[in-house]
CSV table of C-alpha atoms in Angstrom, one decimal:
chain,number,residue,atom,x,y,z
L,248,UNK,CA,45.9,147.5,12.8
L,249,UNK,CA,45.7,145.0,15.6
L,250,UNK,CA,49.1,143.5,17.0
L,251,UNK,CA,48.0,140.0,16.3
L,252,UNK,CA,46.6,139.9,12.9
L,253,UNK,CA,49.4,138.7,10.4
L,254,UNK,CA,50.5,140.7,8.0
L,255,UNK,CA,50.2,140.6,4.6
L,256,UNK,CA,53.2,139.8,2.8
L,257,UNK,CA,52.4,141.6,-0.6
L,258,UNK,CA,52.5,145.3,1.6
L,259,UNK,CA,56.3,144.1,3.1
L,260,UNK,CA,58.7,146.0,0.9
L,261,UNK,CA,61.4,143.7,-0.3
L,262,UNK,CA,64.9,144.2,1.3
L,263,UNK,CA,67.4,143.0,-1.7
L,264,UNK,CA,66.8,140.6,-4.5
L,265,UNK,CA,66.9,137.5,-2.5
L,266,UNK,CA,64.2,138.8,-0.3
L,267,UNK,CA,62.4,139.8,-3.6
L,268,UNK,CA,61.9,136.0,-5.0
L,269,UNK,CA,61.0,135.5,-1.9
L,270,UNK,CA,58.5,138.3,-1.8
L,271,UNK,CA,57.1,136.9,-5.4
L,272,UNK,CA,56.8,133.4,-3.6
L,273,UNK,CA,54.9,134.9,-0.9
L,274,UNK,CA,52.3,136.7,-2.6
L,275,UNK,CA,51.9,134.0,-5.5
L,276,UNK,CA,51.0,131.5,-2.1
L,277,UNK,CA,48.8,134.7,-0.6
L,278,UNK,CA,47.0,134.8,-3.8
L,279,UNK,CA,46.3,130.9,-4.0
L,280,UNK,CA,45.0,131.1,-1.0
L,281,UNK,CA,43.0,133.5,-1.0
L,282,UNK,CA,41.4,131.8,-4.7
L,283,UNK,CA,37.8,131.0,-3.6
L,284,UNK,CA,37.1,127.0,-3.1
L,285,UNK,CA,35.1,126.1,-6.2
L,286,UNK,CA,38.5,126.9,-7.9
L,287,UNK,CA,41.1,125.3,-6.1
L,288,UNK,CA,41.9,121.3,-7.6
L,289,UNK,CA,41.1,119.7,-4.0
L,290,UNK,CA,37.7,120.1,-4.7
L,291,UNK,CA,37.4,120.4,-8.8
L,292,UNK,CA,38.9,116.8,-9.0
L,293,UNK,CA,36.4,115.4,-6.6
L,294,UNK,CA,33.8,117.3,-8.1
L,295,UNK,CA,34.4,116.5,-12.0
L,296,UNK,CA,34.7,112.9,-10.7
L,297,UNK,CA,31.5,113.0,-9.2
L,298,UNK,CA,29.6,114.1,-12.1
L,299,UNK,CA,31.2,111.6,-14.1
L,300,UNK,CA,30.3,108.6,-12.4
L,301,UNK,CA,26.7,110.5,-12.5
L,302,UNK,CA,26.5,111.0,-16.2
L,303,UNK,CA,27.5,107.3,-16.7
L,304,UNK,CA,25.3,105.8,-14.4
L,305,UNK,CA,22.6,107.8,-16.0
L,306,UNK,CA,23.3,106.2,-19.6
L,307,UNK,CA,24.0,103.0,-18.4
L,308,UNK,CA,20.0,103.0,-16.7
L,309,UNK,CA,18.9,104.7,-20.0
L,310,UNK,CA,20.1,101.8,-22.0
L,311,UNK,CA,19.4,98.9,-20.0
L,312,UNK,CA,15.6,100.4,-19.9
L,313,UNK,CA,15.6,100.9,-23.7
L,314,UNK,CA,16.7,97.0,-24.1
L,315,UNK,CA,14.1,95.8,-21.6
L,316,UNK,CA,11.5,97.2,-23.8
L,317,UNK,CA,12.4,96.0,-26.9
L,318,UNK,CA,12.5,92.6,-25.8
L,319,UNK,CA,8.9,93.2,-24.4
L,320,UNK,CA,7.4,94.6,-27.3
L,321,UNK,CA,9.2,91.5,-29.7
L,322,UNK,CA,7.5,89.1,-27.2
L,323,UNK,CA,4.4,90.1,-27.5
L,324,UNK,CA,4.3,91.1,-31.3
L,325,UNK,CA,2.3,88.5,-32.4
L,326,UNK,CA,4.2,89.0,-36.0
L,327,UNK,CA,7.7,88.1,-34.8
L,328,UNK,CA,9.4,85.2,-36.7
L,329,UNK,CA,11.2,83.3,-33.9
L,330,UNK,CA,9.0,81.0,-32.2
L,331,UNK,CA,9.9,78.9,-29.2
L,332,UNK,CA,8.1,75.9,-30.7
L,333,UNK,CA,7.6,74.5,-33.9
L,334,UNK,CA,5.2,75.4,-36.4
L,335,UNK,CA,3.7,71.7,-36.4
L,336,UNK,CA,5.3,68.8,-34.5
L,337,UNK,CA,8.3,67.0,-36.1
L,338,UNK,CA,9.1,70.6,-38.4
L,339,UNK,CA,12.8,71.2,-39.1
L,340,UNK,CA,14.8,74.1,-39.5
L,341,UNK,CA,15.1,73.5,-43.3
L,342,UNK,CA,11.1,72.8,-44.1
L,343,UNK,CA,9.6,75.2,-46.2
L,344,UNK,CA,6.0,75.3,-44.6
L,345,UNK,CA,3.0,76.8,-46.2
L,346,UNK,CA,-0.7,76.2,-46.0
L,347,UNK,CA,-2.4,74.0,-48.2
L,348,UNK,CA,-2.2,75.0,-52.2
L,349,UNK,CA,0.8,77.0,-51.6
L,350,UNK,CA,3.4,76.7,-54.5
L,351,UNK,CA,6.6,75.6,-52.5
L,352,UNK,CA,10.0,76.7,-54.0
L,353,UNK,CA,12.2,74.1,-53.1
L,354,UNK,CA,15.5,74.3,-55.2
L,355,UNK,CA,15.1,74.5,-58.8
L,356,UNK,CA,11.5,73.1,-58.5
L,357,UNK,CA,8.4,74.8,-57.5
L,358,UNK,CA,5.8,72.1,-56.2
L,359,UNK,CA,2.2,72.5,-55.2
L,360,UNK,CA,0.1,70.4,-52.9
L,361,UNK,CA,-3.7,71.0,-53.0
L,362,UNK,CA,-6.1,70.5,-50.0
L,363,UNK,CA,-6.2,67.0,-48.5
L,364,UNK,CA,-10.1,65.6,-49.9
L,365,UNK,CA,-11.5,62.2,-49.5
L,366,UNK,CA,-10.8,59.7,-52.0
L,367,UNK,CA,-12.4,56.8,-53.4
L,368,UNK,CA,-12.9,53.9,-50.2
L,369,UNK,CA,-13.7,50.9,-52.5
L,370,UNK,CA,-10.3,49.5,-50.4
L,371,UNK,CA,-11.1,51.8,-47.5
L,372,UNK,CA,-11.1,55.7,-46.3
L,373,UNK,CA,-7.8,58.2,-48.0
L,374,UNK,CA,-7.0,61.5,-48.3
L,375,UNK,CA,-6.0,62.5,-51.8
L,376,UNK,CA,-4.1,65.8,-52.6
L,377,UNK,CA,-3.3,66.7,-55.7
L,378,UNK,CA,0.7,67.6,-56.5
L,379,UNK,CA,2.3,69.5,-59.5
L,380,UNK,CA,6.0,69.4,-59.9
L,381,UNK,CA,7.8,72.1,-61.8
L,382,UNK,CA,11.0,71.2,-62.8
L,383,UNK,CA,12.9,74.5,-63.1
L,384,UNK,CA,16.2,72.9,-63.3
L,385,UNK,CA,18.7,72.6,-66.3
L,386,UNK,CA,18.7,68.9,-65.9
L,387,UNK,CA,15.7,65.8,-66.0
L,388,UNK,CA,14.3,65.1,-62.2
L,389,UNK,CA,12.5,61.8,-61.1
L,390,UNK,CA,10.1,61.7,-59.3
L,391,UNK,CA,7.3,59.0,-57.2
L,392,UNK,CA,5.1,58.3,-54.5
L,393,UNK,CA,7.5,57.6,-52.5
L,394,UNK,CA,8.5,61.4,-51.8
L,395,UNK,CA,5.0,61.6,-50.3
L,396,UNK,CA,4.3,61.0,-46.8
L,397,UNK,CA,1.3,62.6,-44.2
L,398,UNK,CA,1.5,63.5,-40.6
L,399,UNK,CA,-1.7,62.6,-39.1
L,400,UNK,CA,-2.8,65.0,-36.0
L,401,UNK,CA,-1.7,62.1,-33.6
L,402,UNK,CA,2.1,62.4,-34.8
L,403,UNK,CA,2.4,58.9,-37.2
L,404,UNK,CA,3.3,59.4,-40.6
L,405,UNK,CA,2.3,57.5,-43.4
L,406,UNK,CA,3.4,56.5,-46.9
L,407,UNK,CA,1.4,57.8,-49.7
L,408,UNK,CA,-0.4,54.7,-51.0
L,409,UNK,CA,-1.3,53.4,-54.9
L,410,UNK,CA,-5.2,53.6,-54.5
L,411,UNK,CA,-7.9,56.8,-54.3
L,412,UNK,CA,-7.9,57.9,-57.4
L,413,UNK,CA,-7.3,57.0,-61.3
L,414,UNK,CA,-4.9,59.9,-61.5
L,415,UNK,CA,-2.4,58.8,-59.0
L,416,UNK,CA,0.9,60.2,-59.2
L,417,UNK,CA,2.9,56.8,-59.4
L,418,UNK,CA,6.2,57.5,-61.1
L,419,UNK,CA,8.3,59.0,-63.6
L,420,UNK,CA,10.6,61.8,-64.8
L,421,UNK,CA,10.4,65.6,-65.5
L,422,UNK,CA,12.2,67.3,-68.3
L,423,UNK,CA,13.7,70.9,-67.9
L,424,UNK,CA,11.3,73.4,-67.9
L,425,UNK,CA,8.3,70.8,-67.8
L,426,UNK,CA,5.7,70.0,-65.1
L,427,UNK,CA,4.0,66.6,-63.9
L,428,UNK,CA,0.7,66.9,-61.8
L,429,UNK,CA,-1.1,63.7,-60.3
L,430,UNK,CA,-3.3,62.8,-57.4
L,431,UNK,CA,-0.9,61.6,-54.3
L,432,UNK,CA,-3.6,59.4,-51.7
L,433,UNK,CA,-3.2,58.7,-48.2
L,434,UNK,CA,-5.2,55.7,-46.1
L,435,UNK,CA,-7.0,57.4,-43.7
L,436,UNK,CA,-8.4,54.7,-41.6
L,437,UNK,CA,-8.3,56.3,-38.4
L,438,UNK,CA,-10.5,59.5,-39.5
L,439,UNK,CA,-9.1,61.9,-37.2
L,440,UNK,CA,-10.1,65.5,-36.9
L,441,UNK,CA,-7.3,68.1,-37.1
L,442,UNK,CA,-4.1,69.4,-38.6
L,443,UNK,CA,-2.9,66.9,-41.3
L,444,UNK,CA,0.8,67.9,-42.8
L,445,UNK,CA,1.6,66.6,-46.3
L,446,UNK,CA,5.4,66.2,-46.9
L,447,UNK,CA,7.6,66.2,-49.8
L,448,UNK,CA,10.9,64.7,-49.4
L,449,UNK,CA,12.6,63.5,-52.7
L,450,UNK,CA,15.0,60.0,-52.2
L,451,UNK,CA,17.0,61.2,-54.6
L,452,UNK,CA,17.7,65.2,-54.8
L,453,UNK,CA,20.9,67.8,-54.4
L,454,UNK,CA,18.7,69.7,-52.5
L,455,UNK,CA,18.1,69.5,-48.5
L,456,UNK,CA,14.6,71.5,-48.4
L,457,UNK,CA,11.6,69.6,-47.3
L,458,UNK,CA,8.0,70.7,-48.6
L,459,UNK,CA,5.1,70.9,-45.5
L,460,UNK,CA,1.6,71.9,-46.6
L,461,UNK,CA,-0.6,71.9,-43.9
L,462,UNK,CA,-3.9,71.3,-43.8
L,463,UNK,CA,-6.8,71.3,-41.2
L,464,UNK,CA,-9.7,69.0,-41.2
């Protein structure tokens, strides 16, 4: 053995007990040391730290790429329900909007508004649709042509008028269960080409909805 290589403390016999405990110390701190490094805490901490920060960089990339393509694939789902504009202009979060000849639930009634056609011009152009109100209430509803109003393509909106047809839908009530139909006209002297929205808006009502038919001429 060479003079200076150090000795190894587990071969030194202990002397008396004192130098025992001593001993143990010894070759408890010859052993750690000699423990090969992927097992001593210096580097394990580091190490286990390091593939932690890994793993959750990992997911947090994994979901922020899973997110990015969901909102694609809603944008360009020509199906999706939100919309950043309006179905027509003027349309409120309440309308119930169909096309035209769609039976509208609106509360306790179901009302239907046919295609806009030409009426009679003896007192100039209209538009005449014809509307049938189901009263599916408990209780009598009122109804007249003043819950009736177009949109023409250009934005103004118009009162329904009292000529067009001999069936016009003037006035009256509905009892429970029953149903009133009539033609509702429209003047139509600016003849415009496009999307036409009849509307159904009750004065007097305890419901909020609004009916929109549309219709394109």
């Amino acid at each position: 053995m060479s003079e200076n290589q150090p000795l190894d403390p587990r071969n030194q016999p202990p002397r008396d007990p004192r130098d025992a405990r001593a001993q143990a110390k010894a070759d408890k701190a010859y052993a750690k040391a000699r423990r090969p490094w992927y097992k001593k805490k210096r580097f394990i901490l580091p190490l286990a730290l390091i593939v932690l920060i890994v793993i959750i960089s990992i997911a947090t990339t994994s979901g922020g790429g899973g997110n990015n393509t969901a909102d694609t694939d809603s944008s360009s789902d020509p199906t999706a329900t939100e919309t950043s504009e309006p179905v027509f202009p003027g349309a409120q979060d309440s309308d119930v909007i169909g096309q035209a000849g769609d039976p509208l639930v609106l509360g306790d009634i179901t009302v239907t508004s046919t295609p806009l056609v030409p009426g009679d011009s003896t007192l100039g152009p209209t538009l005449c649709t014809t509307a049938t109100i189901q009263n599916g209430s408990d209780e009598t509803i009122d109804f007249n042509a003043l819950d009736w109003k177009f949109q023409t393509p250009s934005g103004t909106i118009n009162n329904a008028g009292l000529t067009g047809s001999s069936n016009i839908l003037a006035g009256g009530q509905v009892a429970p269960g029953g149903t009133a139909t009539g033609d509702v006209c429209f003047d139509n002297a600016a003849a415009e080409t496009g999307e036409y929205i009849v509307l159904y808006e009750p004065l007097f009502s305890f419901f909020s909805d609004r009916g929109a038919w549309i219709n394109n001429i």
